[in-house]
CSV table of C-alpha atoms and ligand atoms in Angstrom, one decimal:
chain,number,residue,atom,x,y,z
A,17,MET,CA,0.0,0.0,0.0
A,18,THR,CA,1.4,3.4,-1.0
A,19,THR,CA,1.5,6.4,1.4
A,20,LYS,CA,-1.0,8.2,-0.7
A,21,ALA,CA,-3.5,5.3,-0.6
A,22,THR,CA,-3.1,5.1,3.2
A,23,ALA,CA,-3.8,8.8,3.5
A,24,GLU,CA,-6.9,8.5,1.3
A,25,ALA,CA,-8.2,5.5,3.3
A,26,LEU,CA,-7.6,7.4,6.5
A,27,ASN,CA,-9.4,10.5,5.2
A,28,THR,CA,-12.4,8.3,4.2
A,29,LEU,CA,-12.4,6.6,7.6
A,30,ARG,CA,-12.4,10.1,9.3
A,31,GLU,CA,-15.4,11.2,7.2
A,32,ILE,CA,-17.2,8.0,8.1
A,33,ALA,CA,-16.5,8.6,11.8
A,34,GLN,CA,-17.7,12.2,11.5
A,35,PHE,CA,-20.9,11.2,9.9
A,36,ILE,CA,-21.6,8.6,12.6
A,37,THR,CA,-20.7,10.9,15.6
A,38,THR,CA,-22.1,14.2,14.4
A,39,ASP,CA,-24.6,13.8,11.6
A,40,GLN,CA,-28.2,13.9,12.9
A,41,SER,CA,-29.6,12.0,10.0
A,42,THR,CA,-29.8,8.2,10.6
A,43,GLU,CA,-29.9,7.8,6.8
A,44,HIS,CA,-26.5,9.4,6.4
A,45,GLN,CA,-25.1,7.5,9.4
A,46,ILE,CA,-26.3,4.2,7.8
A,47,ASP,CA,-24.7,5.3,4.5
A,48,ALA,CA,-21.4,5.9,6.4
A,49,LEU,CA,-21.6,2.4,7.9
A,50,GLU,CA,-22.1,0.9,4.4
A,51,LYS,CA,-19.0,2.8,3.3
A,52,PHE,CA,-17.1,1.5,6.3
A,53,ILE,CA,-17.8,-2.1,5.2
A,54,VAL,CA,-16.6,-1.3,1.6
A,55,LEU,CA,-13.5,0.4,3.0
A,56,CYS,CA,-12.7,-2.6,5.2
A,57,GLN,CA,-13.3,-5.0,2.3
A,58,SER,CA,-10.7,-3.1,0.2
A,59,ALA,CA,-8.1,-4.3,2.7
A,60,VAL,CA,-9.4,-7.7,4.0
A,61,GLU,CA,-11.2,-10.6,2.5
A,62,ILE,CA,-14.2,-10.9,4.8
A,63,THR,CA,-17.7,-10.6,3.6
A,64,PRO,CA,-20.4,-9.8,6.1
A,65,ASP,CA,-22.9,-12.7,6.2
A,66,VAL,CA,-25.7,-13.8,8.5
A,67,CYS,CA,-24.3,-17.4,8.4
A,68,PHE,CA,-27.2,-19.4,9.8
A,69,SER,CA,-25.8,-22.7,8.6
A,70,ALA,CA,-24.6,-25.3,11.1
A,71,PHE,CA,-21.2,-25.2,9.4
A,72,SER,CA,-20.8,-21.5,9.7
A,73,GLY,CA,-17.7,-21.7,12.0
A,74,ASP,CA,-19.2,-20.4,15.2
A,75,THR,CA,-17.2,-21.5,18.3
A,76,GLU,CA,-19.2,-23.3,21.0
A,77,LEU,CA,-17.6,-22.2,24.3
A,78,THR,CA,-18.7,-23.6,27.7
A,79,GLN,CA,-20.0,-20.0,28.4
A,80,GLY,CA,-21.9,-19.5,25.2
A,81,ILE,CA,-21.5,-19.3,21.4
A,82,ALA,CA,-18.9,-17.0,19.8
A,83,ILE,CA,-20.2,-16.1,16.4
A,84,ASN,CA,-17.9,-16.6,13.4
A,85,PRO,CA,-16.0,-13.8,11.7
A,86,ALA,CA,-18.4,-13.2,8.8
A,87,ALA,CA,-21.4,-13.1,11.1
A,88,ALA,CA,-19.5,-10.7,13.4
A,89,ALA,CA,-18.8,-8.5,10.4
A,90,GLN,CA,-22.5,-8.6,9.6
A,91,CYS,CA,-23.2,-6.9,13.0
A,92,VAL,CA,-22.2,-3.6,11.4
A,93,LYS,CA,-25.6,-3.8,9.7
A,94,ASP,CA,-27.4,-3.8,13.0
A,95,TYR,CA,-27.3,-0.1,12.2
A,96,ILE,CA,-28.9,1.6,15.2
A,97,ARG,CA,-27.0,-0.7,17.6
A,98,THR,CA,-23.7,0.2,15.8
A,99,ILE,CA,-24.4,4.0,15.7
A,100,LYS,CA,-25.3,4.1,19.4
A,101,PHE,CA,-22.3,1.9,20.5
A,102,VAL,CA,-19.8,3.9,18.3
A,103,ASN,CA,-21.1,7.2,19.8
A,104,ALA,CA,-20.8,5.7,23.3
A,105,VAL,CA,-17.2,4.7,22.7
A,106,HIS,CA,-16.5,8.1,21.2
A,107,HIS,CA,-17.8,9.8,24.4
A,108,ALA,CA,-15.9,7.4,26.6
A,109,ILE,CA,-12.6,8.2,24.9
A,110,THR,CA,-13.3,11.9,25.1
A,111,GLN,CA,-14.3,11.7,28.7
A,112,GLN,CA,-11.4,9.5,29.9
A,113,HIS,CA,-8.9,11.5,28.0
A,114,ALA,CA,-10.2,14.7,29.7
A,115,LEU,CA,-10.0,12.9,33.1
A,116,HIS,CA,-6.4,11.7,32.7
A,117,PRO,CA,-4.7,14.3,30.4
A,118,GLY,CA,-1.2,13.4,29.4
A,119,SER,CA,-1.5,9.7,30.3
A,120,THR,CA,-1.9,6.8,28.0
A,121,LEU,CA,-5.5,5.6,27.6
A,122,LYS,CA,-5.8,1.8,28.0
A,123,ILE,CA,-8.7,0.3,26.0
A,124,LEU,CA,-9.7,-3.4,25.9
A,125,TYR,CA,-12.0,-4.4,23.0
A,126,ALA,CA,-13.3,-7.8,23.8
A,127,GLY,CA,-15.0,-9.6,20.9
A,128,CYS,CA,-13.6,-7.2,18.4
A,129,GLY,CA,-14.7,-9.3,15.3
A,130,PRO,CA,-12.9,-8.8,12.0
A,131,PHE,CA,-13.7,-5.0,11.6
A,132,ALA,CA,-13.3,-3.8,15.2
A,133,THR,CA,-16.4,-1.9,14.2
A,134,LEU,CA,-17.2,-0.2,17.5
A,135,LEU,CA,-13.7,1.4,17.7
A,136,LEU,CA,-11.9,1.4,14.4
A,137,PRO,CA,-13.7,4.4,12.8
A,138,LEU,CA,-13.1,6.5,15.9
A,139,LEU,CA,-9.4,5.9,15.7
A,140,ALA,CA,-9.4,8.3,12.7
A,141,LEU,CA,-10.6,11.0,15.1
A,142,HIS,CA,-8.5,10.1,18.2
A,143,CYS,CA,-5.3,8.8,16.6
A,144,GLU,CA,-3.3,11.8,17.9
A,145,LYS,CA,-3.9,10.8,21.5
A,146,GLU,CA,-1.7,8.4,23.5
A,147,ILE,CA,-3.8,5.2,23.3
A,148,SER,CA,-3.0,1.6,24.0
A,149,ILE,CA,-5.5,-0.9,22.6
A,150,HIS,CA,-5.9,-4.6,23.4
A,151,PHE,CA,-7.9,-6.4,20.8
A,152,LEU,CA,-9.3,-9.7,22.0
A,153,ASP,CA,-11.3,-12.3,20.1
A,154,ILE,CA,-11.6,-16.1,20.2
A,155,HIS,CA,-11.3,-16.2,16.4
A,156,GLU,CA,-7.7,-15.9,15.0
A,157,GLU,CA,-9.2,-14.9,11.6
A,158,SER,CA,-10.9,-11.9,13.2
A,159,LEU,CA,-7.7,-10.8,14.9
A,160,SER,CA,-5.5,-11.0,11.9
A,161,SER,CA,-8.1,-9.1,9.9
A,162,VAL,CA,-8.0,-6.3,12.6
A,163,GLN,CA,-4.2,-6.3,12.4
A,164,THR,CA,-4.3,-5.9,8.7
A,165,LEU,CA,-6.8,-3.0,9.0
A,166,MET,CA,-4.6,-1.3,11.5
A,167,GLN,CA,-1.7,-1.4,9.1
A,168,PHE,CA,-3.9,-0.4,6.2
A,169,PHE,CA,-4.9,2.8,8.0
A,170,ASN,CA,-1.4,3.3,9.3
A,171,PHE,CA,-2.3,3.3,13.0
A,172,ASP,CA,1.1,1.9,13.9
A,173,GLN,CA,1.8,4.9,16.2
A,174,LEU,CA,-0.9,3.5,18.6
A,175,ARG,CA,0.2,0.8,21.0
A,176,LEU,CA,-1.6,-2.2,19.7
A,177,HIS,CA,-1.9,-5.7,21.3
A,178,TYR,CA,-3.7,-8.7,19.9
A,179,HIS,CA,-5.0,-11.6,22.1
A,180,CYS,CA,-6.6,-14.7,20.6
A,181,ASP,CA,-8.3,-15.9,23.8
A,182,ASN,CA,-11.5,-16.5,25.6
A,183,ALA,CA,-12.7,-13.3,27.2
A,184,CYS,CA,-14.3,-15.4,29.9
A,185,HIS,CA,-10.8,-16.3,31.1
A,186,PHE,CA,-8.7,-13.4,29.9
A,187,GLN,CA,-6.7,-11.6,32.6
A,188,ALA,CA,-4.5,-8.6,31.8
A,189,PRO,CA,-1.7,-7.5,34.1
A,190,ASP,CA,-3.0,-3.9,34.5
A,191,PRO,CA,-6.6,-2.5,34.6
A,192,PHE,CA,-8.2,-0.6,31.7
A,193,ASP,CA,-9.7,2.9,31.3
A,194,ILE,CA,-12.3,1.6,28.9
A,195,ILE,CA,-13.6,-1.9,28.2
A,196,VAL,CA,-15.9,-2.5,25.2
A,197,ALA,CA,-17.6,-5.9,25.0
A,198,GLU,CA,-20.6,-6.6,22.8
A,199,THR,CA,-20.9,-10.4,22.8
A,200,MET,CA,-24.6,-10.6,23.3
A,201,GLN,CA,-28.0,-11.6,21.8
A,202,LYS,CA,-31.5,-10.5,22.8
A,203,ALA,CA,-32.5,-11.5,26.3
A,204,LEU,CA,-28.9,-12.3,27.1
A,205,GLU,CA,-29.3,-15.7,25.4
A,206,GLN,CA,-26.9,-17.7,23.4
A,207,GLU,CA,-23.7,-15.5,23.5
A,208,PRO,CA,-21.5,-15.2,26.6
A,209,GLN,CA,-22.0,-11.5,27.5
A,210,PHE,CA,-22.8,-12.4,31.1
A,211,MET,CA,-19.6,-14.4,31.8
A,212,VAL,CA,-17.5,-12.0,29.7
A,213,THR,CA,-18.7,-9.1,31.9
A,214,ALA,CA,-18.2,-11.1,35.0
A,215,GLN,CA,-14.5,-11.9,34.1
A,216,LEU,CA,-13.7,-8.3,32.9
A,217,ALA,CA,-15.5,-6.2,35.5
A,218,ASP,CA,-12.6,-6.3,37.9
A,219,GLN,CA,-10.2,-5.3,35.2
A,220,LEU,CA,-11.7,-1.9,34.9
A,221,LYS,CA,-10.1,1.1,36.8
A,222,PRO,CA,-12.4,2.6,39.4
A,223,THR,CA,-12.8,5.7,37.2
A,224,GLY,CA,-13.1,3.5,34.1
A,225,ILE,CA,-16.0,3.0,31.7
A,226,PHE,CA,-17.5,-0.4,30.6
A,227,ILE,CA,-19.5,-0.4,27.4
A,228,PRO,CA,-22.4,-1.3,27.5
A,229,GLU,CA,-23.0,0.2,31.0
A,230,GLU,CA,-26.0,-1.9,31.9
A,231,ILE,CA,-28.3,-4.4,30.2
A,232,PHE,CA,-31.8,-4.9,31.5
A,233,VAL,CA,-34.0,-8.0,30.7
A,234,SER,CA,-37.7,-7.8,31.8
A,235,LEU,CA,-40.8,-9.9,31.5
A,236,ALA,CA,-44.0,-8.5,30.0
A,237,LEU,CA,-47.3,-9.7,28.7
A,238,GLN,CA,-48.1,-9.3,25.0
A,239,ASP,CA,-51.5,-9.4,23.5
A,240,ARG,CA,-51.3,-12.0,20.7
A,241,GLU,CA,-53.6,-10.1,18.4
A,242,THR,CA,-52.7,-6.4,18.9
A,243,LEU,CA,-49.1,-7.1,19.9
A,244,VAL,CA,-49.4,-4.5,22.6
A,245,PHE,CA,-47.3,-5.0,25.7
A,246,LYS,CA,-48.5,-4.6,29.3
A,247,ASN,CA,-47.5,-5.6,32.9
A,248,LYS,CA,-43.8,-5.1,32.3
A,249,SER,CA,-41.9,-6.4,35.3
A,250,LYS,CA,-39.0,-4.8,37.1
A,251,PRO,CA,-35.9,-6.2,35.3
A,252,LEU,CA,-35.4,-9.9,36.0
A,253,LEU,CA,-31.7,-9.4,35.3
A,254,ALA,CA,-29.7,-6.2,35.3
A,255,LEU,CA,-26.2,-6.8,34.0
A,256,SER,CA,-23.4,-4.3,34.7
A,257,CYS,CA,-19.9,-4.4,36.2
A,258,GLN,CA,-21.5,-4.2,39.6
A,259,CYS,CA,-23.9,-7.1,39.1
A,260,PRO,CA,-24.5,-8.6,42.6
A,261,LEU,CA,-24.9,-12.1,40.9
A,262,PHE,CA,-21.2,-12.3,40.2
A,263,SER,CA,-20.5,-13.0,43.9
A,264,LYS,CA,-22.7,-16.1,43.6
A,265,LEU,CA,-20.9,-17.6,40.6
A,266,ASN,CA,-18.5,-19.7,42.7
A,267,ASN,CA,-21.3,-21.3,44.7
A,268,ALA,CA,-23.3,-22.2,41.6
A,269,ALA,CA,-20.2,-23.6,39.9
A,270,ASN,CA,-19.4,-25.7,43.0
A,271,GLN,CA,-22.9,-27.1,42.9
A,272,ASN,CA,-22.4,-27.8,39.2
A,273,SER,CA,-25.7,-26.2,38.4
A,274,LEU,CA,-24.4,-23.1,36.4
A,275,ARG,CA,-27.7,-21.5,37.4
A,276,LEU,CA,-28.2,-18.3,39.3
A,277,PRO,CA,-31.5,-17.5,41.0
A,278,LEU,CA,-33.1,-14.3,39.8
A,279,THR,CA,-36.5,-13.8,41.2
A,280,GLN,CA,-39.9,-15.3,42.1
A,281,PHE,CA,-43.1,-13.9,40.7
A,282,HIS,CA,-46.9,-14.4,40.6
A,283,ILE,CA,-48.7,-15.0,37.3
A,284,PRO,CA,-51.3,-12.2,37.1
A,285,GLU,CA,-54.8,-13.1,38.1
A,286,LEU,CA,-56.2,-11.8,34.8
A,287,TYR,CA,-53.6,-13.6,32.6
A,288,ASN,CA,-55.3,-15.3,29.7
A,289,PRO,CA,-53.0,-17.6,27.8
A,290,VAL,CA,-55.3,-17.7,24.7
A,291,GLN,CA,-55.2,-13.9,24.3
A,292,GLN,CA,-51.7,-13.2,25.8
A,293,ARG,CA,-48.2,-14.5,25.9
A,294,PHE,CA,-45.2,-13.8,28.1
A,295,VAL,CA,-42.2,-12.2,26.4
A,296,LEU,CA,-38.7,-11.1,27.4
A,297,GLN,CA,-37.7,-7.6,26.6
A,298,THR,CA,-34.2,-6.1,26.5
A,299,ARG,CA,-33.1,-2.5,26.9
A,300,ILE,CA,-29.5,-1.4,27.0
A,301,GLN,CA,-27.9,1.7,28.7
A,302,VAL,CA,-25.0,1.8,26.3
A,303,LEU,CA,-23.5,4.8,28.2
A,304,ASN,CA,-25.1,7.6,30.2
A,305,ASP,CA,-28.0,8.9,28.1
A,306,ILE,CA,-27.3,6.7,25.1
A,307,TRP,CA,-29.9,3.9,25.3
A,308,LEU,CA,-30.8,1.1,22.9
A,309,TYR,CA,-34.4,0.5,23.4
A,310,GLU,CA,-36.6,-2.6,23.0
A,311,ASP,CA,-36.9,-3.7,19.4
A,312,GLU,CA,-34.6,-1.0,18.1
A,313,SER,CA,-31.9,-3.6,17.1
A,314,ASP,CA,-31.3,-7.3,16.8
A,315,ILE,CA,-29.8,-7.5,20.2
A,316,THR,CA,-32.9,-5.9,21.9
A,317,LEU,CA,-35.6,-7.8,20.0
A,318,THR,CA,-38.5,-9.0,22.1
A,319,VAL,CA,-38.6,-12.9,22.4
A,320,PRO,CA,-41.4,-15.1,23.5
A,321,ALA,CA,-40.8,-16.8,26.9
A,322,PHE,CA,-42.0,-20.2,25.7
A,323,SER,CA,-41.5,-22.0,29.0
A,324,LEU,CA,-44.2,-19.8,30.5
A,325,ASP,CA,-46.7,-21.0,27.9
A,326,ASN,CA,-48.1,-23.5,30.4
A,327,ALA,CA,-48.4,-21.0,33.3
A,328,LEU,CA,-51.8,-20.4,34.9
A,329,PRO,CA,-53.1,-17.4,36.8
A,330,ASN,CA,-51.9,-17.0,40.4
A,331,GLN,CA,-49.2,-19.6,40.1
A,332,VAL,CA,-45.8,-18.8,41.6
A,333,TRP,CA,-42.9,-19.1,39.2
A,334,HIS,CA,-39.1,-18.8,39.6
A,335,ALA,CA,-36.7,-17.2,37.1
A,336,GLN,CA,-33.0,-18.2,37.0
A,337,TYR,CA,-30.1,-17.5,34.7
A,338,TYR,CA,-28.2,-20.4,33.1
A,339,TYR,CA,-24.7,-19.4,32.2
A,340,GLY,CA,-23.5,-22.6,30.5
A,341,SER,CA,-23.0,-23.4,26.8
A,342,TYR,CA,-26.3,-21.8,25.8
A,343,PRO,CA,-26.9,-19.0,28.2
A,344,CYS,CA,-30.5,-17.9,28.8
A,345,ILE,CA,-33.2,-17.0,31.4
A,346,GLU,CA,-35.1,-20.1,32.4
A,347,PHE,CA,-38.5,-20.4,34.3
A,348,GLN,CA,-39.8,-23.0,36.7
A,349,HIS,CA,-43.2,-23.4,38.3
A,350,LEU,CA,-42.9,-23.6,42.1
A,351,SER,CA,-45.5,-26.0,43.4
A,352,LEU,CA,-46.3,-24.8,46.9
B,423,SAM,C1,-21.6,-10.0,18.2
B,423,SAM,S1,-20.0,-10.1,17.5
B,423,SAM,C2,-19.5,-8.4,17.6
B,423,SAM,C3,-18.5,-7.9,16.7
B,423,SAM,C4,-18.1,-6.4,16.8
B,423,SAM,N1,-17.5,-6.2,18.1
B,423,SAM,C5,-19.3,-5.5,16.7
B,423,SAM,O1,-19.8,-5.1,17.7
B,423,SAM,O2,-19.8,-5.3,15.6
B,423,SAM,C6,-19.1,-10.8,18.9
B,423,SAM,C7,-17.7,-11.1,18.7
B,423,SAM,O3,-17.2,-11.5,19.9
B,423,SAM,C8,-16.4,-12.7,19.8
B,423,SAM,N2,-16.5,-13.5,21.0
B,423,SAM,C9,-17.7,-13.9,21.5
B,423,SAM,N3,-17.5,-14.5,22.7
B,423,SAM,C10,-16.1,-14.4,23.0
B,423,SAM,C11,-15.3,-14.8,24.0
B,423,SAM,N4,-15.8,-15.5,25.1
B,423,SAM,N5,-14.0,-14.5,23.9
B,423,SAM,C12,-13.5,-13.9,22.9
B,423,SAM,N6,-14.2,-13.5,21.8
B,423,SAM,C13,-15.5,-13.7,21.9
B,423,SAM,C14,-16.9,-13.4,18.6
B,423,SAM,O4,-15.9,-14.2,18.0
B,423,SAM,C15,-17.3,-12.2,17.7
B,423,SAM,O5,-16.2,-11.8,16.9
């Protein structure tokens, strides 16, 4: 790659980052993300793909599924998610830099995927700062793609580290100012966000920022015909760095259950299973006032709580979180 081509690529990346972080039109921001994909593809051979096939190359970890590099690249196209997360990371960098002027900002990007989507465009805006970045992914192909992209944009002046590892076990020698980890699916099912957060929470400096800040999963009733929601519960699960459930992980692991108790609840007296169904709703506080609301993105889609299909009015049920190979919220009827 010639110096001129690098400078042009960097300019385009800077324009893309400016559109995402300052343009008020979602349409322009989406166009910018599409340009980002094309730009990345001019340097690496990865094509975003939903990859639903059983042979797609996902990695089944004991803490959940790590989606394959093409599917991880496809996450760019979960546009509203990407726009909000990139803006949150932008604010986090600006905030942390102002808080510690003159010192090197330490960022961990866990589950970076092949395009390091939530951080890479922003490097065009922040590359003059002293930044040390640790890229972490379970897939070697994703990491080598990120490494190629860093060279392509000539970000060699940044301190870059690459770790092909499971974030659920990863331990760095020093804490971070910013940790970014989006390894999740709706209702905190399937992917290992819970255990990734549990492992990384202690590796954040006390003044540091974890993105996303908090993830809330709640139960609601949905009218089967009108699709209107009602009776939304307090969150069954609120996942952040300070999640009190983390202190119970050792106990659950010792009992070999891999299940954490969440809450008990009554089925409403007026619940009518023919007209209504229980659903799980997800809302994410990405950072401060940047929220990703229910059904705004793939990772906050509402899902039916099928195991409550047999519930009857006034029964008492129990919710727990299973954090094994297919994480999810489970429900059990408590016969009193
Ligand atoms: C949903 S994709 C997100 C990709 C990109 N960060 C984005 O937000 O567009 C999740 C990424 O995290 C990686 N991943 C999931 N679980 C992981 C784990 N336990 N350790 C390391 N990487 C993991 C997957 O390989 C995948 O690249």
